[in-house]
PDB file of C-alpha atoms in Angstrom:
ATOM      1  CA  MET J  15     -16.851 -37.508  28.889  1.00 50.00           C
ATOM      2  CA  ALA J  16     -16.622 -37.413  25.024  1.00 52.00           C
ATOM      3  CA  ASN J  17     -16.339 -40.509  22.911  1.00 55.00           C
ATOM      4  CA  ARG J  18     -13.397 -41.836  20.864  1.00 55.00           C
ATOM      5  CA  LYS J  19     -14.636 -40.187  17.828  1.00 54.00           C
ATOM      6  CA  GLN J  20     -14.984 -37.013  18.913  1.00 48.00           C
ATOM      7  CA  ARG J  21     -11.160 -36.266  21.035  1.00 48.00           C
ATOM      8  CA  ARG J  22      -9.846 -38.155  17.847  1.00 53.00           C
ATOM      9  CA  MET J  23      -7.580 -35.414  16.624  1.00 56.00           C
ATOM     10  CA  GLY J  24      -6.976 -36.932  13.182  1.00 64.00           C
ATOM     11  CA  LYS J  25      -6.836 -35.936   9.186  1.00 68.00           C
ATOM     12  CA  PRO J  26     -10.721 -34.958   7.978  1.00 72.00           C
ATOM     13  CA  GLN J  27     -12.163 -38.044   5.928  1.00 78.00           C
ATOM     14  CA  GLY J  28     -10.941 -37.997   2.427  1.00 81.00           C
ATOM     15  CA  MET J  29      -7.831 -36.100   3.098  1.00 78.00           C
ATOM     16  CA  ASN J  30      -4.560 -37.942   3.452  1.00 84.00           C
ATOM     17  CA  TYR J  31      -1.339 -37.118   5.897  1.00 76.00           C
ATOM     18  CA  ALA J  32       0.402 -35.565   2.411  1.00 81.00           C
ATOM     19  CA  GLN J  33      -3.374 -33.135   2.150  1.00 80.00           C
ATOM     20  CA  VAL J  34      -3.663 -32.726   5.728  1.00 77.00           C
ATOM     21  CA  LEU J  35       0.661 -31.654   5.338  1.00 78.00           C
ATOM     22  CA  ALA J  36       0.344 -29.235   2.926  1.00 81.00           C
ATOM     23  CA  ARG J  37      -3.144 -27.449   4.389  1.00 81.00           C
ATOM     24  CA  ARG J  38      -1.569 -26.713   7.046  1.00 81.00           C
ATOM     25  CA  GLN J  39       1.809 -25.191   5.080  1.00 82.00           C
ATOM     26  CA  GLN J  40      -0.520 -23.333   2.798  1.00 84.00           C
ATOM     27  CA  LEU J  41      -2.282 -21.529   6.258  1.00 82.00           C
ATOM     28  CA  LEU J  42       0.794 -20.785   7.700  1.00 81.00           C
ATOM     29  CA  GLU J  43       2.047 -19.300   4.830  1.00 82.00           C
ATOM     30  CA  ALA J  44      -1.268 -16.955   4.341  1.00 81.00           C
ATOM     31  CA  CYS J  45      -0.116 -16.281   7.824  1.00 79.00           C
ATOM     32  CA  GLN J  46       2.577 -14.995   7.146  1.00 80.00           C
ATOM     33  CA  ARG J  47       2.014 -13.606   4.445  1.00 80.00           C
ATOM     34  CA  ALA J  48      -0.604 -11.576   6.428  1.00 78.00           C
ATOM     35  CA  ALA J  49       1.538 -10.891   9.072  1.00 77.00           C
ATOM     36  CA  ASN J  50       3.934  -9.188   6.566  1.00 77.00           C
ATOM     37  CA  ASP J  51       1.290  -7.689   5.206  1.00 81.00           C
ATOM     38  CA  THR J  52       0.785  -5.467   8.311  1.00 83.00           C
ATOM     39  CA  THR J  53       4.049  -4.849   8.713  1.00 84.00           C
ATOM     40  CA  VAL J  54       4.877  -3.294   5.733  1.00 83.00           C
ATOM     41  CA  GLN J  55       1.737  -0.351   6.274  1.00 85.00           C
ATOM     42  CA  VAL J  56       2.733   0.100   9.561  1.00 86.00           C
ATOM     43  CA  GLN J  57       6.441   0.917   8.338  1.00 88.00           C
ATOM     44  CA  SER J  58       4.816   2.538   5.559  1.00 89.00           C
ATOM     45  CA  ASP J  59       2.428   4.525   7.844  1.00 89.00           C
ATOM     46  CA  ILE J  60       5.418   5.573  10.081  1.00 92.00           C
ATOM     47  CA  ARG J  61       7.055   6.748   6.890  1.00 92.00           C
ATOM     48  CA  THR J  62       4.467   8.856   6.366  1.00 91.00           C
ATOM     49  CA  GLN J  63       4.027  10.241   9.259  1.00 92.00           C
ATOM     50  CA  ARG J  64       7.598  11.348   9.664  1.00 94.00           C
ATOM     51  CA  ALA J  65       7.525  12.726   6.692  1.00 94.00           C
ATOM     52  CA  MET J  66       4.601  14.664   7.342  1.00 91.00           C
ATOM     53  CA  TRP J  67       6.859  15.975  10.341  1.00 93.00           C
ATOM     54  CA  LEU J  68       9.706  17.204   8.302  1.00 95.00           C
ATOM     55  CA  MET J  69       6.945  19.162   5.874  1.00 92.00           C
ATOM     56  CA  CYS J  70       5.725  20.641   8.459  1.00 93.00           C
ATOM     57  CA  VAL J  71       9.172  21.803   9.726  1.00 95.00           C
ATOM     58  CA  SER J  72      10.226  22.451   6.335  1.00 96.00           C
ATOM     59  CA  MET J  73       7.406  24.805   6.100  1.00 94.00           C
ATOM     60  CA  ASN J  74       7.680  26.831   9.310  1.00 95.00           C
ATOM     61  CA  ASP J  75      11.561  27.141   8.164  1.00 97.00           C
ATOM     62  CA  ALA J  76      10.733  28.764   4.657  1.00 96.00           C
ATOM     63  CA  PHE J  77       7.874  30.119   4.871  1.00 95.00           C
ATOM     64  CA  GLY J  78       7.224  30.977   8.522  1.00 95.00           C
ATOM     65  CA  ILE J  79       3.849  29.124   8.321  1.00 95.00           C
ATOM     66  CA  GLY J  80       2.490  28.874  12.264  1.00 95.00           C
ATOM     67  CA  PRO J  81      -0.491  27.292  14.452  1.00 95.00           C
ATOM     68  CA  GLU J  82      -3.123  28.955  12.774  1.00 96.00           C
ATOM     69  CA  ARG J  83      -2.145  28.086   9.378  1.00 95.00           C
ATOM     70  CA  PHE J  84      -1.049  24.600   9.550  1.00 93.00           C
ATOM     71  CA  GLN J  85      -4.651  24.141  10.596  1.00 94.00           C
ATOM     72  CA  LYS J  86      -5.695  25.659   7.553  1.00 95.00           C
ATOM     73  CA  PHE J  87      -3.119  23.652   5.934  1.00 93.00           C
ATOM     74  CA  ALA J  88      -4.527  20.114   7.736  1.00 92.00           C
ATOM     75  CA  GLN J  89      -7.797  21.229   6.597  1.00 95.00           C
ATOM     76  CA  CYS J  90      -6.948  21.089   2.472  1.00 95.00           C
ATOM     77  CA  LEU J  91      -4.999  17.863   3.294  1.00 93.00           C
ATOM     78  CA  GLN J  92      -8.061  16.462   4.883  1.00 94.00           C
ATOM     79  CA  GLU J  93     -10.494  17.558   1.889  1.00 96.00           C
ATOM     80  CA  ARG J  94      -8.030  16.709  -1.052  1.00 95.00           C
ATOM     81  CA  ALA J  95      -7.467  13.434   0.568  1.00 93.00           C
ATOM     82  CA  GLU J  96     -11.004  12.630   0.408  1.00 95.00           C
ATOM     83  CA  TRP J  97     -11.110  14.236  -3.221  1.00 95.00           C
ATOM     84  CA  TYR J  98      -8.491  11.262  -3.934  1.00 94.00           C
ATOM     85  CA  GLU J  99     -10.449   8.464  -2.641  1.00 94.00           C
ATOM     86  CA  GLU J 100     -13.798   9.498  -4.596  1.00 94.00           C
ATOM     87  CA  LEU J 101     -11.612   9.117  -7.805  1.00 93.00           C
ATOM     88  CA  ALA J 102     -10.867   6.279  -6.704  1.00 93.00           C
ATOM     89  CA  GLN J 103     -13.800   4.314  -6.099  1.00 92.00           C
ATOM     90  CA  GLY J 104     -15.555   6.205  -8.740  1.00 85.00           C
ATOM     91  CA  GLY J 105     -12.232   4.840 -11.545  1.00 79.00           C
ATOM     92  CA  ASP J 106      -9.635   3.152 -10.574  1.00 86.00           C
ATOM     93  CA  GLU J 107      -6.513   3.920  -8.680  1.00 89.00           C
ATOM     94  CA  GLU J 108      -4.755   4.501 -11.510  1.00 89.00           C
ATOM     95  CA  TYR J 109      -6.283   7.377 -12.424  1.00 91.00           C
ATOM     96  CA  ALA J 110      -6.846   8.875  -9.299  1.00 93.00           C
ATOM     97  CA  ASN J 111      -2.739   8.325  -9.052  1.00 91.00           C
ATOM     98  CA  GLU J 112      -2.322  10.466 -12.014  1.00 93.00           C
ATOM     99  CA  LYS J 113      -5.230  12.914 -11.219  1.00 93.00           C
ATOM    100  CA  LEU J 114      -3.276  13.726  -7.741  1.00 94.00           C
ATOM    101  CA  ARG J 115      -0.063  13.460 -10.559  1.00 94.00           C
ATOM    102  CA  GLN J 116      -1.007  16.089 -12.433  1.00 96.00           C
ATOM    103  CA  GLU J 117      -2.595  18.363 -10.430  1.00 95.00           C
ATOM    104  CA  ALA J 118       1.036  18.268  -7.978  1.00 94.00           C
ATOM    105  CA  GLN J 119       2.469  19.432 -11.497  1.00 95.00           C
ATOM    106  CA  ARG J 120       0.067  22.103 -11.799  1.00 96.00           C
ATOM    107  CA  CYS J 121       0.484  23.155  -8.566  1.00 94.00           C
ATOM    108  CA  SER J 122       4.279  23.341  -8.520  1.00 93.00           C
ATOM    109  CA  GLY J 123       5.661  23.652 -11.825  1.00 95.00           C
ATOM    110  CA  MET J 124       7.893  21.313 -11.869  1.00 95.00           C
ATOM    111  CA  ASN J 125       8.057  18.548 -14.186  1.00 93.00           C
ATOM    112  CA  ILE J 126       6.658  15.582 -11.919  1.00 90.00           C
ATOM    113  CA  GLU J 127       7.257  11.471 -12.392  1.00 89.00           C
ATOM    114  CA  TYR J 128       6.051   8.671 -10.611  1.00 86.00           C
ATOM    115  CA  LEU J 129       9.471   6.723  -8.293  1.00 84.00           C
ATOM    116  CA  TYR J 130      10.731   4.150 -10.344  1.00 83.00           C
ATOM    117  CA  GLU J 131       8.972   4.764 -13.287  1.00 82.00           C
ATOM    118  CA  ALA J 132      11.492   5.053 -15.909  1.00 82.00           C
ATOM    119  CA  GLU J 133      12.960   1.561 -14.104  1.00 84.00           C
ATOM    120  CA  MET J 134       9.396  -0.164 -14.923  1.00 83.00           C
ATOM    121  CA  LEU J 135       9.772   0.868 -18.121  1.00 83.00           C
ATOM    122  CA  ALA J 136      13.152   0.104 -19.116  1.00 85.00           C
ATOM    123  CA  ALA J 137      12.929  -3.549 -17.172  1.00 85.00           C
ATOM    124  CA  GLN J 138       9.463  -4.347 -19.212  1.00 83.00           C
ATOM    125  CA  LYS J 139      11.108  -2.851 -22.672  1.00 85.00           C
ATOM    126  CA  LYS J 140      14.284  -5.956 -21.605  1.00 84.00           C
ATOM    127  CA  HIS J 141      11.337  -8.089 -20.638  1.00 81.00           C
ATOM    128  CA  GLU J 142       9.358  -7.127 -24.162  1.00 83.00           C
ATOM    129  CA  GLN J 143      13.012  -7.901 -25.831  1.00 84.00           C
ATOM    130  CA  GLU J 144      13.415 -11.426 -24.173  1.00 81.00           C
ATOM    131  CA  GLY J 145       9.938 -12.868 -25.026  1.00 77.00           C
ATOM    132  CA  TRP J 146       8.741 -12.150 -21.380  1.00 72.00           C
ATOM    133  CA  LEU J 147       5.700 -10.109 -22.271  1.00 60.00           C
TER     134      LEU J 147
END
């Protein structure tokens, strides 16, 4: 049987009760952030999967691409994903994103910009004018 000191589930030595409560709150918030991050990642993965399905169906509708060509496409996609990961690991993610954007622009022949880039630049300019940055 445990002695009285071992059974006691009070505050750690050297901490007051306010510190114990603050620590518990910090742990709770960290757990909530981790759960939220996981939820966001799952939602993002689901949306990415649906976008890929839409792309496959659209490629079939527009160009008649069937199972054999989709398998070739899947292989090329895997190779490019590995290329992107190597860039990100060898340099940084910003560099890898820019190289990917340039390749997409080259392949498509269209001007490709980052989502929300114009809005972010406008917000940055506004904050600089207001003295935030």
